[in-house]
Every structure is written in C-alpha cells, then in structure tokens.
PDB file of C-alpha atoms and ligand atoms in Angstrom:
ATOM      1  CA  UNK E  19     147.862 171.220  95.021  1.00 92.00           C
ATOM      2  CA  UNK E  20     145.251 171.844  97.579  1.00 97.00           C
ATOM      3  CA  UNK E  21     146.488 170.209 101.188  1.00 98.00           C
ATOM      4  CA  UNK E  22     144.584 169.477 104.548  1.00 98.00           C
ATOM      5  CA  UNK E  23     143.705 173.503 105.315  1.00 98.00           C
ATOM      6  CA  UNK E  24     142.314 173.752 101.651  1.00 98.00           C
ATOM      7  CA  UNK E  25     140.053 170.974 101.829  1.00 98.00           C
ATOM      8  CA  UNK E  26     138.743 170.881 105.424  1.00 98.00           C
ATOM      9  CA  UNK E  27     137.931 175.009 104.561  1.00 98.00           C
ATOM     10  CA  UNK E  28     136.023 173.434 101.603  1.00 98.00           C
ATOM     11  CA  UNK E  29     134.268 170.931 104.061  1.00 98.00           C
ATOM     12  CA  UNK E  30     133.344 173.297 106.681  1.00 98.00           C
ATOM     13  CA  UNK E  31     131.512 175.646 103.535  1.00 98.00           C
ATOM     14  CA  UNK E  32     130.195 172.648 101.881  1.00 98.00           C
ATOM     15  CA  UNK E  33     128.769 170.655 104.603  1.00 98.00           C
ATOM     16  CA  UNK E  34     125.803 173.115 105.333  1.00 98.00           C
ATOM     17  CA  UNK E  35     125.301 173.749 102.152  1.00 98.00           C
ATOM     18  CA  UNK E  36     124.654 170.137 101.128  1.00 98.00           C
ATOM     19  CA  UNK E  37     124.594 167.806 104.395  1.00 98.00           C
ATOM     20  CA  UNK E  38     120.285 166.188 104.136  1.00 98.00           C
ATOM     21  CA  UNK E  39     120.029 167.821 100.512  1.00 98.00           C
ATOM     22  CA  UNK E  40     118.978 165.384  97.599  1.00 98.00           C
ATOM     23  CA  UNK E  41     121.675 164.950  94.388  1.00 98.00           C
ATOM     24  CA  UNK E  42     118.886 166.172  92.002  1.00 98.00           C
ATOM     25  CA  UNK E  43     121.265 165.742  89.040  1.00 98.00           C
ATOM     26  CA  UNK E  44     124.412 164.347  88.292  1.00 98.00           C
ATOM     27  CA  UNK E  45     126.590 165.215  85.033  1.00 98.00           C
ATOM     28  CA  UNK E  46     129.866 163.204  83.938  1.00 97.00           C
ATOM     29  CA  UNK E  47     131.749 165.463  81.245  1.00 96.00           C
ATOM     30  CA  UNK E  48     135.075 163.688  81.437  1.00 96.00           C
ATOM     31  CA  UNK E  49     134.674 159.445  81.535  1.00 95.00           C
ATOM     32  CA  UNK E  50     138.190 159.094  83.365  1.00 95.00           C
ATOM     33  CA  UNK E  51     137.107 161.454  86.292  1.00 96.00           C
ATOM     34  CA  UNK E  52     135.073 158.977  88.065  1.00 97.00           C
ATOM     35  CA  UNK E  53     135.527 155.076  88.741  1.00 97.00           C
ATOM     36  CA  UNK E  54     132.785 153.325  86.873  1.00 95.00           C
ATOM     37  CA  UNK E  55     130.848 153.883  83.642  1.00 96.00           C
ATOM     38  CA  UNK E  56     129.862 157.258  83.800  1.00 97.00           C
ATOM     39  CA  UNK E  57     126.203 156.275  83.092  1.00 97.00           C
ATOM     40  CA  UNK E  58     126.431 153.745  86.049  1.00 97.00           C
ATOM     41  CA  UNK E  59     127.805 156.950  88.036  1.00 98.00           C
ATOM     42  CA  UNK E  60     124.645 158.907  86.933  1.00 98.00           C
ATOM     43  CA  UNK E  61     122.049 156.272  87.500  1.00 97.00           C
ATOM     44  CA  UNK E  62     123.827 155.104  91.296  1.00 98.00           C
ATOM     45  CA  UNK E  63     124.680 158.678  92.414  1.00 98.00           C
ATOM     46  CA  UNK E  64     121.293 160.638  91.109  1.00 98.00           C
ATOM     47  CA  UNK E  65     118.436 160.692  93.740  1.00 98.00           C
ATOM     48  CA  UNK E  66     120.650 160.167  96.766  1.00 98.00           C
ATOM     49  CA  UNK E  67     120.924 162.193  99.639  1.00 98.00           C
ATOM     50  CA  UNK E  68     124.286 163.983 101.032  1.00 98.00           C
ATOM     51  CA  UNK E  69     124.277 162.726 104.712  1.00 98.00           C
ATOM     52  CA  UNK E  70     127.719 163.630 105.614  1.00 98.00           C
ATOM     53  CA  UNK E  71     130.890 165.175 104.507  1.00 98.00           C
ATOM     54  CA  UNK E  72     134.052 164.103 106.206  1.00 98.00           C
ATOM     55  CA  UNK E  73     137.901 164.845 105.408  1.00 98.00           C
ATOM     56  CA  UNK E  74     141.054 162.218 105.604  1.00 98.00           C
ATOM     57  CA  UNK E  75     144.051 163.956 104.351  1.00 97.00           C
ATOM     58  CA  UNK E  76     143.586 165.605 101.167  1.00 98.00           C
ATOM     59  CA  UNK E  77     140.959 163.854 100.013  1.00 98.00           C
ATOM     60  CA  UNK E  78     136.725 164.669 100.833  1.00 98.00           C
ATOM     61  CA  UNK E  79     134.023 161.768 101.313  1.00 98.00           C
ATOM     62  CA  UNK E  80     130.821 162.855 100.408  1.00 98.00           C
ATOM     63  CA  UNK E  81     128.651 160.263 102.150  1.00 98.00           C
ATOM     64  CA  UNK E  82     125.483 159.296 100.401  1.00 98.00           C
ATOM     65  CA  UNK E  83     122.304 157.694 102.105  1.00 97.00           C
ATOM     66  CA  UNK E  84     122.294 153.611 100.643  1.00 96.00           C
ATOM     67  CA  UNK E  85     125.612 153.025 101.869  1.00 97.00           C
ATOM     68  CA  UNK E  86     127.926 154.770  99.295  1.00 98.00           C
ATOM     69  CA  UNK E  87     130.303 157.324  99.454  1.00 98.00           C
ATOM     70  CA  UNK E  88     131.698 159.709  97.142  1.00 98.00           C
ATOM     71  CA  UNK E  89     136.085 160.276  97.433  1.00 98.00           C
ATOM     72  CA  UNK E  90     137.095 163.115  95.870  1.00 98.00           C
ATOM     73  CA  UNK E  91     141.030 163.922  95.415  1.00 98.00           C
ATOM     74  CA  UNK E  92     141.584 167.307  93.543  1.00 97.00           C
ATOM     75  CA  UNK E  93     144.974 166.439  92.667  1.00 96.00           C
ATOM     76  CA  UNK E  94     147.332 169.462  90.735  1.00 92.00           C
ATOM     77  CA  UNK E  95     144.744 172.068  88.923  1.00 92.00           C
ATOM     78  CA  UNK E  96     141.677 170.531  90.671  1.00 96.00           C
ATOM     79  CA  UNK E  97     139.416 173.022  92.420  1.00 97.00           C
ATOM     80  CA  UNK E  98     135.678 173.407  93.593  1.00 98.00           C
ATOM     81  CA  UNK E  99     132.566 175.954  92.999  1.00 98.00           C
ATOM     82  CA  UNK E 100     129.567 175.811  94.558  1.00 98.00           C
ATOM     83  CA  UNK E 101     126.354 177.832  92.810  1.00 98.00           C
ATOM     84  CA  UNK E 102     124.291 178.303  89.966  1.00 97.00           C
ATOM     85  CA  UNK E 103     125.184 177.723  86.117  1.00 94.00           C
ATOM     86  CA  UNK E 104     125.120 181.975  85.969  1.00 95.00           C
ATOM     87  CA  UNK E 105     127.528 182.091  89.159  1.00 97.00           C
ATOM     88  CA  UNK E 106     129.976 179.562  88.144  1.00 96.00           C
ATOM     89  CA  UNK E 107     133.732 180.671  86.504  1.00 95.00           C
ATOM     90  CA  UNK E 108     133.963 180.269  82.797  1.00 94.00           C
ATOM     91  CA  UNK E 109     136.207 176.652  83.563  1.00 94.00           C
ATOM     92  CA  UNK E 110     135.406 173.358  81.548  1.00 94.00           C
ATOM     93  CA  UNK E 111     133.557 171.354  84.686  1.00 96.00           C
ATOM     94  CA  UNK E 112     134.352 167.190  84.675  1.00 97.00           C
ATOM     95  CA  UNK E 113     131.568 166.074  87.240  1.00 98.00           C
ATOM     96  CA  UNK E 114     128.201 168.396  87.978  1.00 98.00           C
ATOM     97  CA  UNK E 115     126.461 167.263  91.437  1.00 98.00           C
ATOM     98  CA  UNK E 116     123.267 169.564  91.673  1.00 98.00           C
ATOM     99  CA  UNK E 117     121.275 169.723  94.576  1.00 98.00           C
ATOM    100  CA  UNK E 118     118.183 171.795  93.935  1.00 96.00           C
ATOM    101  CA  UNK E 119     118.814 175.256  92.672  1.00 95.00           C
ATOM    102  CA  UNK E 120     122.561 175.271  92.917  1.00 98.00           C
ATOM    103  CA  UNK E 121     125.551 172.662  91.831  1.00 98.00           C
ATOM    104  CA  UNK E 122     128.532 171.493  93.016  1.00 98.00           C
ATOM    105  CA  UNK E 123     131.561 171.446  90.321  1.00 98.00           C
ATOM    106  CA  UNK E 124     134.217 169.769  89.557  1.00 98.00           C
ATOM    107  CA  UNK E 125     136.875 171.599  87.843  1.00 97.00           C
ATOM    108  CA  UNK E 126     140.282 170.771  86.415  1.00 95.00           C
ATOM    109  CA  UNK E 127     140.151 167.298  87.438  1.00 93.00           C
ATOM    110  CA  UNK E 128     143.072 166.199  85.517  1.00 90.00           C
ATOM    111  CA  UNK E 129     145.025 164.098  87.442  1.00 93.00           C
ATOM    112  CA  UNK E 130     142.420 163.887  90.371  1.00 96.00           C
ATOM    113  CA  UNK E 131     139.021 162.165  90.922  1.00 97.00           C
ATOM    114  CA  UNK E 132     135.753 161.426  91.972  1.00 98.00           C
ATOM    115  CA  UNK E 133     135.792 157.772  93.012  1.00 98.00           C
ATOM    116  CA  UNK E 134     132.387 156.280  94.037  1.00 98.00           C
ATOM    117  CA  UNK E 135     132.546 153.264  96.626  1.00 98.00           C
ATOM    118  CA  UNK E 136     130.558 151.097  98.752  1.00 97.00           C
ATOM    119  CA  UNK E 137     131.155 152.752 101.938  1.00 96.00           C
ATOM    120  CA  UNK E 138     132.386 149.588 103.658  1.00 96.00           C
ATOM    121  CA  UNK E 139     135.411 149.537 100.799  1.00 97.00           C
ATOM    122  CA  UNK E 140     136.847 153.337 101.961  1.00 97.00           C
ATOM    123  CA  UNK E 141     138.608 152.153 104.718  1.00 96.00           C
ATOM    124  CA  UNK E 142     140.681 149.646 102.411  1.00 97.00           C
ATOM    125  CA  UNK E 143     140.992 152.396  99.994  1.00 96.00           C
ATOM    126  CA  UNK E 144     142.747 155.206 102.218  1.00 97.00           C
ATOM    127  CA  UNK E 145     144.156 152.178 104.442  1.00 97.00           C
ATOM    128  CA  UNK E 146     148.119 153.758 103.695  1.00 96.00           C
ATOM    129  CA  UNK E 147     147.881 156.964 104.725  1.00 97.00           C
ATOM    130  CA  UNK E 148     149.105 158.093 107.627  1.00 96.00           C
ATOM    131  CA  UNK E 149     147.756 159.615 111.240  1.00 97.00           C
ATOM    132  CA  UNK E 150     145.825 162.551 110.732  1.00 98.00           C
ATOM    133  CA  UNK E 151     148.017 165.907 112.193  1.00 98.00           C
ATOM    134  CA  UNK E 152     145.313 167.934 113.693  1.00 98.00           C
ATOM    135  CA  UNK E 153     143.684 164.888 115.636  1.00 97.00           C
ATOM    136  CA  UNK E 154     142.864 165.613 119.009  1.00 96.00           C
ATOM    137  CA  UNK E 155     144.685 162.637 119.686  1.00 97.00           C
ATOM    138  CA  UNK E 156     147.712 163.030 118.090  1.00 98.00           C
ATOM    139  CA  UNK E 157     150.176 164.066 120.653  1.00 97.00           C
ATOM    140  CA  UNK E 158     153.795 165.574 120.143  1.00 97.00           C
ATOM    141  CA  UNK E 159     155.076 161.957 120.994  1.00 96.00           C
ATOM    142  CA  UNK E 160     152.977 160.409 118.494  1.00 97.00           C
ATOM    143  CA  UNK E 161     154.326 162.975 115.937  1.00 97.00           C
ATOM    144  CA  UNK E 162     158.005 162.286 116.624  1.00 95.00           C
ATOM    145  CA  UNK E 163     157.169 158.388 116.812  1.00 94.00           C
ATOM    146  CA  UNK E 164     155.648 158.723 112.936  1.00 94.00           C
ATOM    147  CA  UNK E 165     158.624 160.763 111.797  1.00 94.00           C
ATOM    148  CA  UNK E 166     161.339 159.434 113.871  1.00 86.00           C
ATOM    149  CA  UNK E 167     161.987 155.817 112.570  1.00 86.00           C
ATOM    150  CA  UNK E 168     162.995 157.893 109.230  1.00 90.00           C
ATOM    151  CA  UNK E 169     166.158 158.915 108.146  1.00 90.00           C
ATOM    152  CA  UNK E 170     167.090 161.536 105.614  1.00 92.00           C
ATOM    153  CA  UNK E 171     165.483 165.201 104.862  1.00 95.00           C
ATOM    154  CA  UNK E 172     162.711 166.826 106.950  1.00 96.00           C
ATOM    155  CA  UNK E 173     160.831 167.895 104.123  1.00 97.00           C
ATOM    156  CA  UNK E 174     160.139 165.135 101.878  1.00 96.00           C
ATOM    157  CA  UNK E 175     158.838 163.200 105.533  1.00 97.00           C
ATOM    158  CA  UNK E 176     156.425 165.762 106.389  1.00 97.00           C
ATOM    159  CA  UNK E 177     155.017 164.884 102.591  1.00 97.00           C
ATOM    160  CA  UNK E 178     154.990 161.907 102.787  1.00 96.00           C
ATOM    161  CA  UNK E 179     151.649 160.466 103.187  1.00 97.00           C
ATOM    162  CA  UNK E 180     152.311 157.601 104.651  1.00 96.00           C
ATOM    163  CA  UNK E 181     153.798 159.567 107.510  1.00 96.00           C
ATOM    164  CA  UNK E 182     151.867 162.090 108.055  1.00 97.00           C
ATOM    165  CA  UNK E 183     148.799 162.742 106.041  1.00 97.00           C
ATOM    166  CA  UNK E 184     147.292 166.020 104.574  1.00 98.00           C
ATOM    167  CA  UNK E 185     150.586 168.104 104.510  1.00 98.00           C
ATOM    168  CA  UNK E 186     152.118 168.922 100.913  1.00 97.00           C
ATOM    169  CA  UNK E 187     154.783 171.267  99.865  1.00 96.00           C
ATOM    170  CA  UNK E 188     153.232 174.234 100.742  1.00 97.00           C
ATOM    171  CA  UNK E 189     152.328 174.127 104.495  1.00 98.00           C
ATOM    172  CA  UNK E 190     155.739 171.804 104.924  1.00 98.00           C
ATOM    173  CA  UNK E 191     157.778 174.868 103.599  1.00 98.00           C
ATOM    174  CA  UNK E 192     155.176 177.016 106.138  1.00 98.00           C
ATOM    175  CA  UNK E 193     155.536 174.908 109.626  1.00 98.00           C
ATOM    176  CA  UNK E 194     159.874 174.887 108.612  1.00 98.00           C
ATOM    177  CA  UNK E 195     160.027 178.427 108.902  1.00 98.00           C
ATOM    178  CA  UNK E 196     157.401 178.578 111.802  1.00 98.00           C
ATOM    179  CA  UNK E 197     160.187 176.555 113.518  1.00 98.00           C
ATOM    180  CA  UNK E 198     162.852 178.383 112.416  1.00 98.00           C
ATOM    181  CA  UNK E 199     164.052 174.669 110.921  1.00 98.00           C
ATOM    182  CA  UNK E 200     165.427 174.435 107.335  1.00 98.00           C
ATOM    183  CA  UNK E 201     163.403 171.577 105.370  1.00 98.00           C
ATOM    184  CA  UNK E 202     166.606 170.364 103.934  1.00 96.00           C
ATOM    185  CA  UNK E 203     168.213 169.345 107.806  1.00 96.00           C
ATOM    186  CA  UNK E 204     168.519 165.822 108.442  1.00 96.00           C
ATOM    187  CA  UNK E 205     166.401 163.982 110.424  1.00 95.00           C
ATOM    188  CA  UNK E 206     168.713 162.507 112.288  1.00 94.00           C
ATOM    189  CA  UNK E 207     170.563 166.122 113.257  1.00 95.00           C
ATOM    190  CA  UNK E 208     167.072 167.319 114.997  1.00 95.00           C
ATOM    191  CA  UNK E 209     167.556 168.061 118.822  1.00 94.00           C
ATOM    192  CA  UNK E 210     165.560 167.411 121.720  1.00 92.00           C
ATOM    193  CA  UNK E 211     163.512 171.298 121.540  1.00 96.00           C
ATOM    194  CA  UNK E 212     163.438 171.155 117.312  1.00 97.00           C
ATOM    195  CA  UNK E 213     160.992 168.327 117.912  1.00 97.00           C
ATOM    196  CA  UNK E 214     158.507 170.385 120.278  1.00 97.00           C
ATOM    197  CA  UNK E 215     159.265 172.979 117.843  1.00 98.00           C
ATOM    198  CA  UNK E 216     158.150 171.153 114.786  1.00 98.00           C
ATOM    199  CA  UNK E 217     155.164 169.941 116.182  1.00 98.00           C
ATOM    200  CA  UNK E 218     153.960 173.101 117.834  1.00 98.00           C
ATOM    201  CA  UNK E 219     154.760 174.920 114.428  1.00 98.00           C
ATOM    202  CA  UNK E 220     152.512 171.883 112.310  1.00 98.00           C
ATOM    203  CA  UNK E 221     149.467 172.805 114.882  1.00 98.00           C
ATOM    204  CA  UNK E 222     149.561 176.381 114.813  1.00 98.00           C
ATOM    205  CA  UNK E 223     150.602 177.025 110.646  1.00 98.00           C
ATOM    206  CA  UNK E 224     147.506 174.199 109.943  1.00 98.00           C
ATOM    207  CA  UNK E 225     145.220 175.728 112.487  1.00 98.00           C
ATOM    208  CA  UNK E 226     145.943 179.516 110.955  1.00 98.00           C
ATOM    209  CA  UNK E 227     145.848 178.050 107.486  1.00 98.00           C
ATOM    210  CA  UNK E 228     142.138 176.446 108.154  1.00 98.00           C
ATOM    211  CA  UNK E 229     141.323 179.440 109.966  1.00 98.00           C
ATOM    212  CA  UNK E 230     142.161 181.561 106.827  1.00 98.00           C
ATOM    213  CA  UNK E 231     140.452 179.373 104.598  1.00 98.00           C
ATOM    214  CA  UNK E 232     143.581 177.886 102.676  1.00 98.00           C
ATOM    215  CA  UNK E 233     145.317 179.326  99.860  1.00 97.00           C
ATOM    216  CA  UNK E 234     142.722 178.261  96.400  1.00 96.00           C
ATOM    217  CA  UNK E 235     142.423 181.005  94.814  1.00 93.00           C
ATOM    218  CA  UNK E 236     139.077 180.817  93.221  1.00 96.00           C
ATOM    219  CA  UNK E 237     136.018 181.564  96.251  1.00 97.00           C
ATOM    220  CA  UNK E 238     133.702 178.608  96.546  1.00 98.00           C
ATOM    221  CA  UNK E 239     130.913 180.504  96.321  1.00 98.00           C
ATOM    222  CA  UNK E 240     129.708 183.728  95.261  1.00 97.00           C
ATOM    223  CA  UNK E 241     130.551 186.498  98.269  1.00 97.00           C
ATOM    224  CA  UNK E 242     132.933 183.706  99.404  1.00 98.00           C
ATOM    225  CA  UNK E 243     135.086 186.131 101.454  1.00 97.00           C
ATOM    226  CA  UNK E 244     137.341 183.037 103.226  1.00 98.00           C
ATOM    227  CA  UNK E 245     138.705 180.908 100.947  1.00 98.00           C
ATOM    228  CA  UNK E 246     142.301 181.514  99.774  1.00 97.00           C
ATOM    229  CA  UNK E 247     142.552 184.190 102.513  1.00 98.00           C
ATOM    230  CA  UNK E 248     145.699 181.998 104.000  1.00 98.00           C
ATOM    231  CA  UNK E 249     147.194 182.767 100.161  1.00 96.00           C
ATOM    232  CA  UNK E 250     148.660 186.667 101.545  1.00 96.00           C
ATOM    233  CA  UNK E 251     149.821 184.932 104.792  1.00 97.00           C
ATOM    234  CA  UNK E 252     152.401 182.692 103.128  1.00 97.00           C
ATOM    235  CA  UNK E 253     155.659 183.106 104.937  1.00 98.00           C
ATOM    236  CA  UNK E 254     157.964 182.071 102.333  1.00 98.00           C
ATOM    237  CA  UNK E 255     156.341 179.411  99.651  1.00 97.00           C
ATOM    238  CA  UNK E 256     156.372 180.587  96.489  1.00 96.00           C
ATOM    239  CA  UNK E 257     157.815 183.885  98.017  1.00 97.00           C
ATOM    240  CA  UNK E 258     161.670 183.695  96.441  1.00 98.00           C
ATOM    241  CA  UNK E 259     163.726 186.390  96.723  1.00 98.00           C
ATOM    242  CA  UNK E 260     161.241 188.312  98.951  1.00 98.00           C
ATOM    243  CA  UNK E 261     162.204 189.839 102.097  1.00 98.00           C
ATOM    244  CA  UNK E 262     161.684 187.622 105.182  1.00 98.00           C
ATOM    245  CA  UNK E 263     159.061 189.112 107.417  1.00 98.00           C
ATOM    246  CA  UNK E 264     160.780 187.913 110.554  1.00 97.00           C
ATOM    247  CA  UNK E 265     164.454 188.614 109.874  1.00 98.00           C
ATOM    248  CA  UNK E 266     164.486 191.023 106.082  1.00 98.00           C
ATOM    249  CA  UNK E 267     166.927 188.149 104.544  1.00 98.00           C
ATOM    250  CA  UNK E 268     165.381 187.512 101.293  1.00 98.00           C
ATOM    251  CA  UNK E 269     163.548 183.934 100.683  1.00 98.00           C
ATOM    252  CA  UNK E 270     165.905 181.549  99.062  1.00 98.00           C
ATOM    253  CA  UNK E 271     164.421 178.764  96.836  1.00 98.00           C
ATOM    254  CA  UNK E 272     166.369 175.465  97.218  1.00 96.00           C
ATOM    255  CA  UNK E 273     165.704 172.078  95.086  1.00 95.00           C
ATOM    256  CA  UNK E 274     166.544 168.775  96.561  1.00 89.00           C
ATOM    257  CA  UNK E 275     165.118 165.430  97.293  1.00 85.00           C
ATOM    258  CA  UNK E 276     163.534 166.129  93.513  1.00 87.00           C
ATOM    259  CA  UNK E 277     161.203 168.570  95.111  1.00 89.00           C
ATOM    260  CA  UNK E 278     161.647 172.553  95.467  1.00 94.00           C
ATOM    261  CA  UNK E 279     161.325 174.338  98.973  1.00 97.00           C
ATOM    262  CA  UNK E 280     161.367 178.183 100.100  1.00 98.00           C
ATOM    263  CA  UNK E 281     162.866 179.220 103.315  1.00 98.00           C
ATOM    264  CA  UNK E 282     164.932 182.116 104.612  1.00 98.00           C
ATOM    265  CA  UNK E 283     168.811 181.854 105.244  1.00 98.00           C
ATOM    266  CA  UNK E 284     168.784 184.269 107.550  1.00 98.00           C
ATOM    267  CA  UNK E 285     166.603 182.819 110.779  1.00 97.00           C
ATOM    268  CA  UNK E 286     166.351 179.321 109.635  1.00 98.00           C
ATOM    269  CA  UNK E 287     168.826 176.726 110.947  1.00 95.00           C
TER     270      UNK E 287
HETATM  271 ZN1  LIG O 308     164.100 185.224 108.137  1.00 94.01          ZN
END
C-alpha cells in the first residue's frame, strides 16, 4: 500500500502537470470508486480547474476552483498513470480525469477512492488522523509526546494513523532498522537515546524515500525515471532471508500484533 513517500512523489510529479489546467473530461468506470452518483461526479467535476494539489497522510486532495476538492486514497492495489490513452499500461482504469491531451488514471481502486467534497467538509473528513511526520514543526518532543502515552509494540504505533499519519508497514519496518530498534520492542522498554534515534531514523528513511520517489512500481509517466526508485533501497521489507547490508545476518520475517515485519537479528535490538 502506497505510504507518505509514495504519494507526496506522486504530488510533486502531478502538481505541474495539472495545477491551473481545466478537467476537460471525466470518466467513472467503477460506481463504488467515487462518493456520489457517478453521473453527479461527471457533471460537478467536468469543466473545473485543478488549482492545487496537497498531501495529508496517505491520502491526495486535488483542489478544484468552485470550492470542491477531490480525496483520493489508493488503498492496497491502487496506483496512478499520468498520459495519453496510447501511453497508459494495459490495467482496467475506475476514474479517468483528462486535462487536455493527456489523463490522469485511476487504477486498481479496489478498496480505495476518489471522494469528492465541499472543500469546507475535508477538514471533518481527515479530522482523526494524526500530526503529519515530516512537518517542519514537528519536533522530536512532539514525536515522543504522540507515541509516548501508548503502551505495547513499536510497530503497530508507528501505523497507526491516529498517531502518526502517513507511515505504513513498509517505511515502519525501514526507520526500525535505521535505528537499529526491533519493531516488536515494547514501548515502554525504549531508553532515553532510542527516542532521538527513532525520530532521527523517521526523518531521514521518509526524506530518502521521497527523495527516491517511493517504492510503486509502475512510472507515472512515460520516461518517469523516479518513481519506485526507493523500491532497490529497501533495507529489509519484503527482503526475508536476505543478507543484512549493515551486519550480513540474514533478514528475519516476524508476525505479531496480526501484522508481519522484516528486520535483522543481527544489529537490531
Ligand atoms: Zn544487520
């Protein structure tokens, strides 16, 4: 499931690509993709104008001129292409946004969305999640204030979105070994230097990640050389029984708290 580095890469790509362009077209090939009656979709969606494209955890907000905004959520499977109907991947696409000569697609929205909202109802709407990780303004005390009234595993807090938004079970597994932390150590059995540890390790792995342009692994666009670059720089998710490049123990894959986790045994504590 894409995380904060995959979709503020997509932002950054998208937003000159569409930000003061007119939605010239609008297709709705899956109903249960978007929020209202797909023809209402069409008819309040077609002729507007992309003013702004912002991120808030995983999710995108395409802002539209007459005060409406567009939140996508890609969910498992969901991904993005940006391009002509030659260019784009052989994929079944839910929701078609064109803008001129090229579209933007929606594909594999299965489980996520395309929500359309008045844009003074947004707030309400992402009103649970938690403080943003890369904000300017959010300090190392402000990350161990947000973690540290919790009790239990590191891992499933860093995922949680009420905690801390944008980070999933990728880049949690990613910013462990940074900090040479196992996810599965109890909150309560961090020290004084695993905090600074932690949160240097959730700046740095995030900042790399976006850097990289997150791990999707289809391009956004054709000659799309970024995106999914961060995929080869994956320490240790998905990377079980590989050798650790900062110690040659091989990755272990552990499952508990109902979710599964990669780290090494050999230089995480
Ligand atoms: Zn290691």
């Amino acid at each position: 499931m894409p995380e904060l580095p995959e979709m503020e890469n997509y932002r950054r790509l998208l937003t000159p690509r569409m930000v003061g362009k007119r939605i010239t077209r609008v297709t709705v090939t899956r109903e249960k993709s978007v929020n209202v009656d797909a023809a209402a979709f069409v008819d309040r969606v077609a002729g507007r104008t992309v003013t702004d494209i912002t991120r808030r955890a995983k999710h995108l907000l395409f802002h539209l001129d007459g005060d409406q905004a567009l939140l996508l959520h890609l969910m498992l499977g969901g991904v993005l292409f940006w391009g002509t109907e030659q260019e784009k991947p052989e994929r079944t696409v839910q929701v078609e946004l064109q803008l001129g000569e090229a579209s933007l697609h929606f594909i594999g929205l299965r489980l996520g969305y395309l929500h359309l909202y008045p844009t003074a109802e947004v707030d309400d709407v992402l009103a649970k999640l938690g403080p943003e990780p890369m904000s300017p303004s959010f300090g190392e005390a402000d990350f161990r204030l947000a973690l540290g009234r919790r009790r239990g595993y590191l891992k499933p807090v860093l995922v949680d979105q009420g905690v801390l938004s944008g980070i999933g079970n990728c880049y949690s597994d990613e910013i462990c070994f940074d900090a040479g932390i196992l996810p599965q150590t109890k909150l309560e059995n961090l020290q004084e230097a695993d905090w600074s540890r932690l949160y240097r390790s959730m700046r740095s792995t995030l900042a790399e990640a976006i850097a990289h342009g997150g791990y999707m692994d289809l391009p956004l666009f054709k000659g799309d050389a970024l995106t999914g670059g961060f995929d080869a720089r994956c320490r240790v998710y998905d990377r079980e029984g590989e050798p650790c490049v900062r110690c040659g123990a091989l990755i272990q894959r552990v499952d508990f708290a109902s979710k599964k986790s990669y780290s090494c045994p050999g230089c995480q504590r």
